[in-house]
XYZ file of C-alpha atoms in Angstrom:
435
model
C 0.000 0.000 0.000
C 2.836 2.336 0.855
C 4.524 1.559 -2.456
C 1.355 2.429 -4.405
C 1.067 5.753 -2.604
C 4.667 6.638 -3.354
C 4.180 5.633 -6.981
C 1.109 7.852 -7.363
C 2.906 10.819 -5.814
C 5.874 10.308 -8.141
C 3.591 10.060 -11.160
C 1.783 13.248 -10.141
C 5.087 15.060 -9.738
C 6.228 13.802 -13.147
C 3.043 15.051 -14.842
C 3.433 18.477 -13.267
C 7.030 18.656 -14.399
C 6.189 17.671 -17.973
C 3.046 19.662 -18.450
C 3.673 22.723 -16.368
C 1.191 24.351 -14.056
C -2.457 23.993 -15.085
C -4.407 27.053 -14.074
C -8.071 27.206 -13.123
C -10.248 27.632 -16.232
C -10.920 31.259 -17.124
C -14.430 32.162 -18.324
C -15.146 35.251 -20.384
C -18.041 36.626 -22.406
C -17.816 37.526 -26.112
C -16.348 40.990 -26.665
C -14.492 41.109 -23.329
C -10.721 40.851 -22.594
C -8.585 38.297 -20.784
C -5.088 38.420 -19.238
C -2.612 35.590 -19.779
C 0.183 35.651 -17.151
C 3.817 35.060 -18.137
C 6.790 33.487 -16.354
C 7.689 34.015 -12.698
C 10.217 36.567 -11.478
C 12.975 34.012 -10.994
C 12.654 32.882 -14.647
C 12.844 36.250 -16.392
C 16.621 36.254 -16.724
C 16.598 32.780 -18.296
C 14.216 33.586 -21.128
C 15.440 34.237 -24.647
C 12.330 33.214 -26.568
C 8.616 33.322 -25.594
C 6.182 31.145 -27.502
C 2.429 31.004 -26.941
C 0.345 28.310 -28.556
C -3.328 27.371 -28.294
C -4.695 23.840 -28.325
C -8.262 22.847 -29.041
C -7.920 19.845 -26.768
C -5.580 18.915 -23.930
C -1.822 19.153 -23.868
C -1.191 15.566 -24.919
C -3.480 15.082 -27.914
C -4.761 18.523 -28.858
C -3.980 20.261 -32.115
C -1.703 23.192 -31.368
C -1.687 26.469 -33.250
C 0.751 29.336 -32.808
C -0.401 32.555 -31.168
C 2.825 34.600 -30.941
C 6.584 34.272 -30.766
C 8.982 36.796 -29.293
C 12.813 36.825 -29.303
C 14.695 38.855 -26.722
C 15.729 42.185 -28.178
C 13.102 42.160 -30.941
C 10.931 45.287 -31.216
C 7.655 43.374 -31.177
C 6.394 39.794 -31.230
C 5.390 37.865 -34.300
C 1.607 37.404 -34.334
C -0.854 35.250 -36.204
C -3.104 37.324 -38.419
C -6.250 36.758 -36.337
C -4.550 38.304 -33.275
C -3.176 41.446 -34.930
C -4.692 44.532 -33.315
C -6.220 42.535 -30.472
C -3.148 41.583 -28.422
C -1.062 43.642 -25.996
C 2.215 41.844 -25.223
C 4.581 42.447 -22.287
C 8.154 41.406 -23.268
C 9.334 41.502 -19.662
C 7.618 38.299 -18.599
C 5.808 37.058 -21.720
C 2.288 37.929 -20.552
C -0.323 39.448 -22.830
C -3.906 40.714 -22.889
C -6.279 39.537 -25.600
C -9.179 41.859 -26.469
C -12.476 41.471 -28.337
C -12.878 37.806 -27.538
C -14.987 35.550 -29.729
C -16.088 31.937 -29.474
C -13.145 30.982 -31.722
C -10.717 32.056 -28.988
C -11.772 29.153 -26.769
C -8.926 26.748 -26.054
C -5.938 25.813 -23.919
C -3.210 28.475 -24.135
C 0.310 27.156 -23.466
C 3.478 29.172 -22.787
C 6.841 27.733 -23.835
C 10.261 29.141 -23.014
C 13.545 28.973 -25.024
C 12.247 26.680 -27.751
C 11.639 23.917 -25.214
C 8.712 21.503 -25.440
C 8.111 21.648 -21.725
C 5.124 23.997 -20.965
C 5.835 26.761 -18.483
C 2.229 27.823 -17.969
C -1.201 26.799 -19.281
C -4.453 28.768 -19.242
C -7.798 27.216 -20.179
C -9.982 29.910 -21.773
C -13.684 29.308 -22.266
C -15.995 31.784 -23.986
C -19.574 31.680 -22.739
C -22.559 33.869 -23.504
C -24.005 35.962 -20.711
C -27.196 34.493 -19.293
C -30.411 36.191 -20.277
C -33.128 37.063 -17.797
C -35.130 33.901 -17.105
C -38.743 33.537 -18.131
C -40.898 31.312 -15.926
C -43.811 29.474 -17.531
C -46.678 27.796 -15.690
C -48.915 25.069 -17.096
C -51.796 25.528 -14.661
C -53.090 27.629 -11.782
C -56.217 25.694 -10.807
C -56.900 24.442 -7.327
C -55.805 20.830 -6.659
C -54.085 20.569 -10.058
C -50.425 19.668 -10.706
C -48.596 22.916 -11.377
C -45.271 22.909 -13.242
C -43.073 26.004 -13.284
C -40.372 25.899 -15.979
C -37.416 28.274 -16.029
C -36.187 29.185 -19.538
C -32.774 30.893 -19.831
C -30.805 31.712 -22.968
C -27.091 31.024 -22.566
C -25.323 28.133 -20.927
C -26.634 27.793 -17.362
C -24.851 25.243 -15.231
C -27.174 25.231 -12.252
C -30.769 26.096 -11.329
C -32.069 27.016 -7.891
C -35.619 27.731 -6.714
C -36.882 29.850 -3.847
C -40.340 30.615 -2.505
C -41.001 33.999 -0.919
C -37.261 34.502 -0.462
C -36.722 31.188 1.384
C -36.409 27.522 0.603
C -39.130 25.622 -1.192
C -41.237 23.174 0.802
C -40.620 19.452 0.978
C -43.598 18.446 -1.172
C -42.220 20.465 -4.105
C -40.325 18.409 -6.680
C -37.460 19.391 -9.013
C -36.933 17.735 -12.410
C -34.931 18.357 -15.616
C -31.789 19.230 -13.695
C -33.738 21.501 -11.333
C -35.000 23.467 -14.323
C -38.651 22.647 -13.589
C -40.518 22.855 -10.278
C -43.483 20.517 -9.750
C -46.270 21.320 -7.259
C -48.549 18.280 -6.932
C -52.162 18.923 -5.894
C -51.675 22.687 -5.522
C -53.550 24.422 -2.711
C -53.905 27.998 -1.514
C -50.806 27.468 0.645
C -48.699 27.103 -2.503
C -49.468 30.667 -3.568
C -46.562 33.058 -3.408
C -43.574 34.434 -5.284
C -41.285 31.793 -6.788
C -37.753 32.782 -7.788
C -35.646 30.928 -10.357
C -31.882 31.518 -10.082
C -29.724 30.354 -13.012
C -25.933 30.405 -12.633
C -22.841 29.641 -14.657
C -19.159 30.618 -14.246
C -19.842 33.970 -15.918
C -22.497 35.053 -13.436
C -26.063 34.506 -12.323
C -29.492 35.802 -13.210
C -32.910 35.408 -11.647
C -36.586 36.094 -12.207
C -39.712 36.076 -10.041
C -43.097 34.530 -10.739
C -46.174 35.177 -8.616
C -48.283 32.038 -8.476
C -51.987 32.484 -7.789
C -54.161 29.416 -7.258
C -57.676 30.046 -8.553
C -60.728 28.309 -7.173
C -62.476 27.769 -3.875
C -61.828 24.885 -1.496
C -64.726 22.464 -1.157
C -65.325 23.449 2.473
C -66.012 27.039 1.405
C -68.741 26.085 -1.089
C -71.317 26.155 1.719
C -70.483 29.838 2.301
C -71.137 30.694 -1.346
C -74.341 28.619 -1.581
C -75.768 30.065 1.649
C -74.920 33.615 0.568
C -76.600 33.147 -2.811
C -79.674 31.665 -1.092
C -79.849 34.642 1.280
C -79.545 37.060 -1.625
C -82.342 35.353 -3.585
C -84.696 35.084 -0.600
C -84.176 38.727 0.313
C -85.007 39.628 -3.310
C -88.248 37.617 -2.988
C -89.052 39.577 0.180
C -88.647 42.846 -1.692
C -90.949 41.627 -4.477
C -93.638 40.603 -1.975
C -93.258 43.943 -0.201
C -93.836 45.783 -3.477
C -96.989 43.733 -4.094
C -98.344 44.543 -0.648
C -97.608 48.231 -1.061
C -99.081 48.459 -4.571
C -102.285 46.464 -4.014
C -105.201 48.712 -2.999
C -108.405 46.829 -2.251
C -111.378 47.050 0.036
C -111.098 45.230 3.334
C -113.153 42.246 2.305
C -112.751 38.875 3.913
C -111.276 37.366 0.739
C -108.736 40.161 0.341
C -107.742 39.843 3.986
C -107.069 36.131 3.550
C -105.068 36.873 0.414
C -103.081 39.529 2.257
C -102.436 37.087 5.059
C -100.770 34.738 2.582
C -98.682 37.617 1.240
C -97.658 38.625 4.748
C -96.749 35.017 5.552
C -94.651 34.876 2.352
C -92.944 38.130 3.316
C -92.051 37.101 6.850
C -91.161 33.555 5.769
C -88.804 34.867 3.095
C -87.181 37.203 5.617
C -86.842 34.343 8.091
C -85.299 31.968 5.550
C -82.955 34.671 4.250
C -81.724 35.310 7.794
C -81.265 31.549 8.301
C -79.192 31.329 5.097
C -77.016 34.319 5.965
C -76.593 33.015 9.532
C -75.279 29.721 8.125
C -72.936 31.595 5.777
C -71.513 33.750 8.586
C -71.164 30.825 10.981
C -69.311 28.818 8.304
C -67.102 31.822 7.538
C -66.097 32.152 11.203
C -65.562 28.392 11.580
C -63.316 28.165 8.495
C -61.465 31.484 8.479
C -61.487 32.553 12.096
C -63.529 34.926 14.190
C -62.981 38.593 13.475
C -64.625 41.391 15.482
C -66.738 42.595 12.566
C -67.877 39.129 11.526
C -68.857 38.220 15.100
C -70.849 41.445 15.538
C -72.586 40.831 12.218
C -73.446 37.276 13.254
C -75.004 38.543 16.515
C -77.037 41.148 14.596
C -78.316 38.513 12.181
C -79.242 36.228 15.101
C -81.322 39.008 16.702
C -83.080 39.835 13.431
C -83.694 36.123 12.833
C -85.432 35.811 16.205
C -87.610 38.842 15.420
C -88.501 37.491 11.978
C -89.510 34.111 13.411
C -91.642 35.818 16.050
C -93.385 37.960 13.413
C -94.074 34.957 11.183
C -95.596 33.001 14.086
C -97.717 36.005 15.070
C -99.120 36.385 11.541
C -99.811 32.660 11.292
C -101.774 32.570 14.537
C -103.493 35.939 14.140
C -106.900 36.745 12.755
C -108.014 39.327 10.281
C -107.732 42.132 12.829
C -103.930 41.788 12.848
C -103.873 41.866 9.039
C -106.000 45.019 9.074
C -103.507 46.667 11.394
C -100.594 45.609 9.208
C -102.400 46.982 6.161
C -102.993 50.222 7.984
C -99.366 50.628 9.089
C -97.990 50.567 5.546
C -95.108 52.983 6.134
C -93.758 51.271 9.216
C -94.244 47.813 7.690
C -92.493 48.807 4.466
C -89.546 50.395 6.241
C -89.099 47.409 8.573
C -89.236 44.856 5.747
C -87.029 47.027 3.566
C -84.324 47.352 6.214
C -84.318 43.584 6.893
C -84.065 42.677 3.210
C -81.413 45.308 2.635
C -79.272 44.046 5.516
C -79.402 40.482 4.194
C -78.569 41.611 0.656
C -75.623 43.712 1.864
C -74.132 40.891 3.934
C -74.636 38.390 1.096
C -72.979 40.671 -1.434
C -70.054 41.337 0.932
C -69.452 37.617 1.530
C -69.704 36.778 -2.167
C -67.353 39.633 -3.040
C -64.838 38.307 -0.487
C -65.006 34.807 -1.935
C -64.682 36.032 -5.516
C -61.768 38.267 -4.565
C -59.998 35.417 -2.824
C -60.637 33.058 -5.727
C -59.567 35.393 -8.532
C -57.052 37.859 -7.134
C -55.192 36.304 -4.276
C -54.677 33.446 -1.917
C -54.925 35.120 1.463
C -58.176 36.127 3.112
C -58.558 39.880 2.861
C -60.712 42.246 4.898
C -60.885 45.086 2.396
C -64.436 44.319 1.280
C -65.680 43.896 4.844
C -64.843 47.541 5.460
C -67.863 48.601 3.391
C -70.237 46.701 5.673
C -70.325 49.356 8.406
C -71.154 52.272 6.047
C -73.871 50.197 4.388
C -75.413 49.301 7.739
C -75.330 52.975 8.695
C -77.190 53.744 5.477
C -79.744 51.056 6.358
C -80.328 52.513 9.805
C -80.620 56.018 8.328
C -83.191 54.874 5.770
C -85.141 53.056 8.463
C -85.092 56.137 10.695
C -86.333 58.366 7.855
C -89.156 55.953 7.064
C -90.061 55.719 10.739
C -90.151 59.504 11.171
C -92.285 59.917 8.038
C -94.635 57.181 9.228
C -95.013 58.790 12.667
C -95.669 62.197 11.097
C -98.292 60.822 8.729
C -99.858 58.836 11.537
C -100.161 62.023 13.628
C -101.782 63.804 10.691
C -104.247 60.950 10.218
C -105.059 60.977 13.927
C -105.536 64.754 13.867
C -107.841 64.520 10.845
C -109.765 61.733 12.515
C -110.209 63.824 15.674
C -111.410 66.812 13.620
C -113.890 64.651 11.749
C -115.112 63.159 14.982
C -115.549 66.626 16.527
C -117.486 67.828 13.469
C -119.683 64.738 13.623
C -120.451 65.303 17.303
C -121.221 68.954 16.640
C -123.569 67.990 13.793
C -125.382 65.527 15.970
C -125.921 68.205 18.604
C -127.334 70.577 16.010
C -129.726 67.912 14.722
C -130.942 67.329 18.244
C -131.758 71.021 18.470
C -133.763 70.857 15.212
C -131.105 72.556 13.120
C -129.597 70.947 10.097
C -125.810 71.132 9.951
C -125.975 72.984 6.615
C -128.673 75.449 7.839
C -127.644 78.708 9.391
C -129.419 79.486 12.681
C -132.003 82.398 12.574
C -131.089 85.484 14.485
C -133.052 85.985 17.725
C -135.776 88.757 17.626
C -135.526 91.566 20.144
C -138.383 91.794 22.729
C -140.993 94.544 22.197
C -140.455 97.691 24.125
């Protein structure tokens, strides 16, 4: 074993002595310059002739072509035609700088001294194009699909690296094609983010970012969308029934009262079902995405309105025609109350649907931007309800005042009839007694 080690060391020493020092490969881009070092300081005085040759292979079996030759005392070196005007030579140590590099300059440059065949120095020059900015292509962005991100780079990249949001990619991500492609099996909302492809070679590195958005809603959020749509449709039915009740003008016959009772039951039932649907949507939202202050307050408000709507529906169902007459008489208050309930349900439904659409189409994180419009809309609802209530109270006072005036006139007419005077007859003036 010891003999083998000594033999390998001796062989390595022999190769170094016969081939000279092999430098680390030098990489340059087309059009740039490169420096080829000459002999060491202790060899300058021994040099009479410098010869540089280039080989398209290795030292042993490559085809060598002359680059330059310089004799001590000569005014300038002898150059091959392709290097004239591109080469700056230093006669002190045999080094030179080659400008305006092209792909044809690639090769192994060898320095010889004093017409000897033993290389003094070797430099491996490789011309490589600068890497272009990568372009990242994606085959899909649907929920639960297999997403493949492919990094395309013009040049000669040696290595690809991937990052997600500035850090390492997760363990379930897969790399194929020499790390050129990133595979995301069964993509979910958690895979959304900014993916960075970094391509490197000895010349340098380049990178590009790609923002991946996963479109679609998870199956557990479908109940939120369905319940919100149901609440929106039922609240629209309530508005239609309300318009029918407000537009129909009939005498208070028994048949019309029964018909109105059915309309009132439809109105309160639609309000009740719409509140049930929106309650389910809000409860599912909180269970899936967490409880926020605004969503919890909205859920409590819907629960209170749901209890009131159920109570009103039961009251209409068990009531007689007298209750329907009162509801028909209180048109302003009834309309404002039904309007505010339907409007609240429609606002909440639209807000929830807008949140789901925004999350599905424009991002992967739950946002609260749309929820910010809920408070102003509720304020508008309360303002509208207050205006309707004030108008209803004012009109009710006017109707009561007119009723009291009519009643007073009727009582006054009855008194006049009792005295033998018709209401439309002016009383005769009393005659003065004779003097």
